[in-house]
PDB file of C-alpha atoms in Angstrom:
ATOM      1  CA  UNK P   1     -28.196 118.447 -58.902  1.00  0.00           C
ATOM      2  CA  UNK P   2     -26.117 115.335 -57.967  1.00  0.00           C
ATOM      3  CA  UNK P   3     -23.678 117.823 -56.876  1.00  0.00           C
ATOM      4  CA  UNK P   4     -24.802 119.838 -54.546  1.00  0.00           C
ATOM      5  CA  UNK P   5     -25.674 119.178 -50.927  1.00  0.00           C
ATOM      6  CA  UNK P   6     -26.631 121.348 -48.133  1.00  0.00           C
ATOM      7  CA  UNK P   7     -24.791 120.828 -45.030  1.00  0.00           C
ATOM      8  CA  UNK P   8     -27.227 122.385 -41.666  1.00  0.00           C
ATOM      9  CA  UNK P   9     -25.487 122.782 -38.233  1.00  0.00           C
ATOM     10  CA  UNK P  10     -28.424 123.616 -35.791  1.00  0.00           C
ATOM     11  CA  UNK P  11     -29.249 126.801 -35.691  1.00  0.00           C
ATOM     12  CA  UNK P  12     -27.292 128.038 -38.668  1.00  0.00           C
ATOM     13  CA  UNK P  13     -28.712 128.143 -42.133  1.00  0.00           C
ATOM     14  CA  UNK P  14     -28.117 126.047 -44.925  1.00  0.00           C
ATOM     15  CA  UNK P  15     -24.865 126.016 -46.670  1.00  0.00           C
ATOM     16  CA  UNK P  16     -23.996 124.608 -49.953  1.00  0.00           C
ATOM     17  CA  UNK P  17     -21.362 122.350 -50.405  1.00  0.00           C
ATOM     18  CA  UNK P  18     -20.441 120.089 -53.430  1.00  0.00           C
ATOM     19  CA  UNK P  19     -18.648 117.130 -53.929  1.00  0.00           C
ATOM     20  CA  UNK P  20     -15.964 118.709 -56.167  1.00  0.00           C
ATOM     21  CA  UNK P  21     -15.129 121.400 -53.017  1.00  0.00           C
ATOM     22  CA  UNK P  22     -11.641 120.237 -51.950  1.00  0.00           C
ATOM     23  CA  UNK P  23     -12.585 119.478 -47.932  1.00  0.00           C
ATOM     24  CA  UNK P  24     -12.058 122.876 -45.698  1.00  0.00           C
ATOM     25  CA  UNK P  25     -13.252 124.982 -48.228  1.00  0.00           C
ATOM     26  CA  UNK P  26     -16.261 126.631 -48.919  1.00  0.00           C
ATOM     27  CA  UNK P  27     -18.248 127.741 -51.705  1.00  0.00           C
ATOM     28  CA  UNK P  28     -18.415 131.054 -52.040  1.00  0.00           C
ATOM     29  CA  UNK P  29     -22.153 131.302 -53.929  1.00  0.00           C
ATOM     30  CA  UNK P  30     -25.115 128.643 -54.210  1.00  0.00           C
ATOM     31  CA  UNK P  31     -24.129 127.511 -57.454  1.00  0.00           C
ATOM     32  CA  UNK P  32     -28.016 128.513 -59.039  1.00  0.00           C
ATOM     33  CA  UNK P  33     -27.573 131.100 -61.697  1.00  0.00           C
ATOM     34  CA  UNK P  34     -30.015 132.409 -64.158  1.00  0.00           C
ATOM     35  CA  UNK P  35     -27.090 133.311 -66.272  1.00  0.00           C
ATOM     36  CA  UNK P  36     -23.075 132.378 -66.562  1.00  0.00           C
ATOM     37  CA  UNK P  37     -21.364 134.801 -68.768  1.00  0.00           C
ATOM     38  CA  UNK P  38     -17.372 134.070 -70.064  1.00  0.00           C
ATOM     39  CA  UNK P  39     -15.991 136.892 -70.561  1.00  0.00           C
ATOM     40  CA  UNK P  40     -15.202 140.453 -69.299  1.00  0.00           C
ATOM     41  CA  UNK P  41     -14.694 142.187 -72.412  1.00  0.00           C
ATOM     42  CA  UNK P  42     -17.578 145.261 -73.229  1.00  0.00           C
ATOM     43  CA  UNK P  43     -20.017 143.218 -74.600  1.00  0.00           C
ATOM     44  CA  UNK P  44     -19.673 140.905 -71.793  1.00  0.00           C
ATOM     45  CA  UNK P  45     -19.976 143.347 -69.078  1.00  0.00           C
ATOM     46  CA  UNK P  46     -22.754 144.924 -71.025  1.00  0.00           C
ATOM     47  CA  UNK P  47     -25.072 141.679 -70.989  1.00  0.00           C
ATOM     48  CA  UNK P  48     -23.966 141.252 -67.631  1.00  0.00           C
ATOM     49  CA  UNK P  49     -25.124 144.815 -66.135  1.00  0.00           C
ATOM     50  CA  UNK P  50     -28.695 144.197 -68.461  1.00  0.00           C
ATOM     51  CA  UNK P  51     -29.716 140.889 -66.844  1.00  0.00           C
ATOM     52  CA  UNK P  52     -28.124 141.537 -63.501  1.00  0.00           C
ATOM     53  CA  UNK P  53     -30.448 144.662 -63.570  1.00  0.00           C
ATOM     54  CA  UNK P  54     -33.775 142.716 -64.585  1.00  0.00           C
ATOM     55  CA  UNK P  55     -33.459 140.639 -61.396  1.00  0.00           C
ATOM     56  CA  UNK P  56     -31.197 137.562 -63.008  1.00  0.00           C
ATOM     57  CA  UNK P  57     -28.532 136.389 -60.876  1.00  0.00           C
ATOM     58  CA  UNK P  58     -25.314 136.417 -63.069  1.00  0.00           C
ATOM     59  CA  UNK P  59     -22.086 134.899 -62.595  1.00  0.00           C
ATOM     60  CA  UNK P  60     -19.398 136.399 -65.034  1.00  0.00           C
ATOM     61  CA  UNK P  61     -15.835 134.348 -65.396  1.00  0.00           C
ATOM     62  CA  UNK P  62     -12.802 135.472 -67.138  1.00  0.00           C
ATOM     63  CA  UNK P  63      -9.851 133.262 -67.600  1.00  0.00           C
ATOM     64  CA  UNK P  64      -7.543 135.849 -67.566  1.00  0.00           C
ATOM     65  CA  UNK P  65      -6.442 137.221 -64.262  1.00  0.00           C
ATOM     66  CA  UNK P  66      -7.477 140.947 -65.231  1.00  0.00           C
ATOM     67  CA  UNK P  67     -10.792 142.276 -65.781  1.00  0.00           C
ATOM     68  CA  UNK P  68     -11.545 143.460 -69.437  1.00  0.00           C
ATOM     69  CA  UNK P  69     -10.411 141.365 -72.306  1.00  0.00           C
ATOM     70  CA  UNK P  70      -8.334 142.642 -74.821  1.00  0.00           C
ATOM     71  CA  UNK P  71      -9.558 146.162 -73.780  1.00  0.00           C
ATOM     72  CA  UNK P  72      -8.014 146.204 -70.796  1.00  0.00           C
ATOM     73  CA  UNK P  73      -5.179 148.239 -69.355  1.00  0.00           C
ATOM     74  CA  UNK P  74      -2.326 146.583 -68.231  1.00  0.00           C
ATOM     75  CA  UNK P  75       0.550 147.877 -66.516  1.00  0.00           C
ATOM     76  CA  UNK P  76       4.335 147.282 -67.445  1.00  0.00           C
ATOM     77  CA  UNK P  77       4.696 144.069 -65.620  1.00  0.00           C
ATOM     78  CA  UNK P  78       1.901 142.613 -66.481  1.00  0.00           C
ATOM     79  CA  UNK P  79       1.752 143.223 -70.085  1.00  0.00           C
ATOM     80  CA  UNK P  80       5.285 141.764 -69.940  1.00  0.00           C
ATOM     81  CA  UNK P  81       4.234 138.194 -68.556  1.00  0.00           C
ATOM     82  CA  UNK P  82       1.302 138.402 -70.860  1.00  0.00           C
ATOM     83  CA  UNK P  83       3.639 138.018 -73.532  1.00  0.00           C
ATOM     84  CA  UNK P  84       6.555 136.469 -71.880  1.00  0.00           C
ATOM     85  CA  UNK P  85       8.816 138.419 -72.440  1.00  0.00           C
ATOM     86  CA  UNK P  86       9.939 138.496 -68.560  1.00  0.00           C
ATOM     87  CA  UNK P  87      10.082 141.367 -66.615  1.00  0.00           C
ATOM     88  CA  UNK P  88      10.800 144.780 -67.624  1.00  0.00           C
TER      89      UNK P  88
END
């Protein structure tokens, strides 16, 4: 991957780093995944929980910044600025 390098201070292990990074910060898995899953709805988090538990390494994104789709519970704030309708 033309991305990724590993940066090795002696004595430390490998870390990964990519180009895309900003500088200062650092990447907070390796970046190999058996499986990426969008998504935190039910069936999501269901396909999630069955690979994660046959050994796959899974990395599961949501764009929102809750956890649980359109399922979710939100409270009165939130659901507010989901809809912009300001604060309550």
């Amino acid at each position: 991957n033309c991305y990724l390098t590993m940066a090795e201070e002696e004595g430390q292990p490998k870390e990964p780093t990519f180009e895309w990074l900003p500088e200062g910060m650092k990447a907070l898995a390796d970046g190999e995944y058996d499986a990426i899953v969008l998504g935190t709805g039910l069936k999501e988090c269901v396909i999630s929980g069955l690979l994660s538990v046959q050994g796959k390494k899974v990395l599961q994104v949501d764009r929102n910044g809750y956890y649980g789709a359109d399922g979710a519970s939100l409270n009165l704030t939130t659901l507010f600025e989901k809809f912009q309708a300001g604060t309550p």
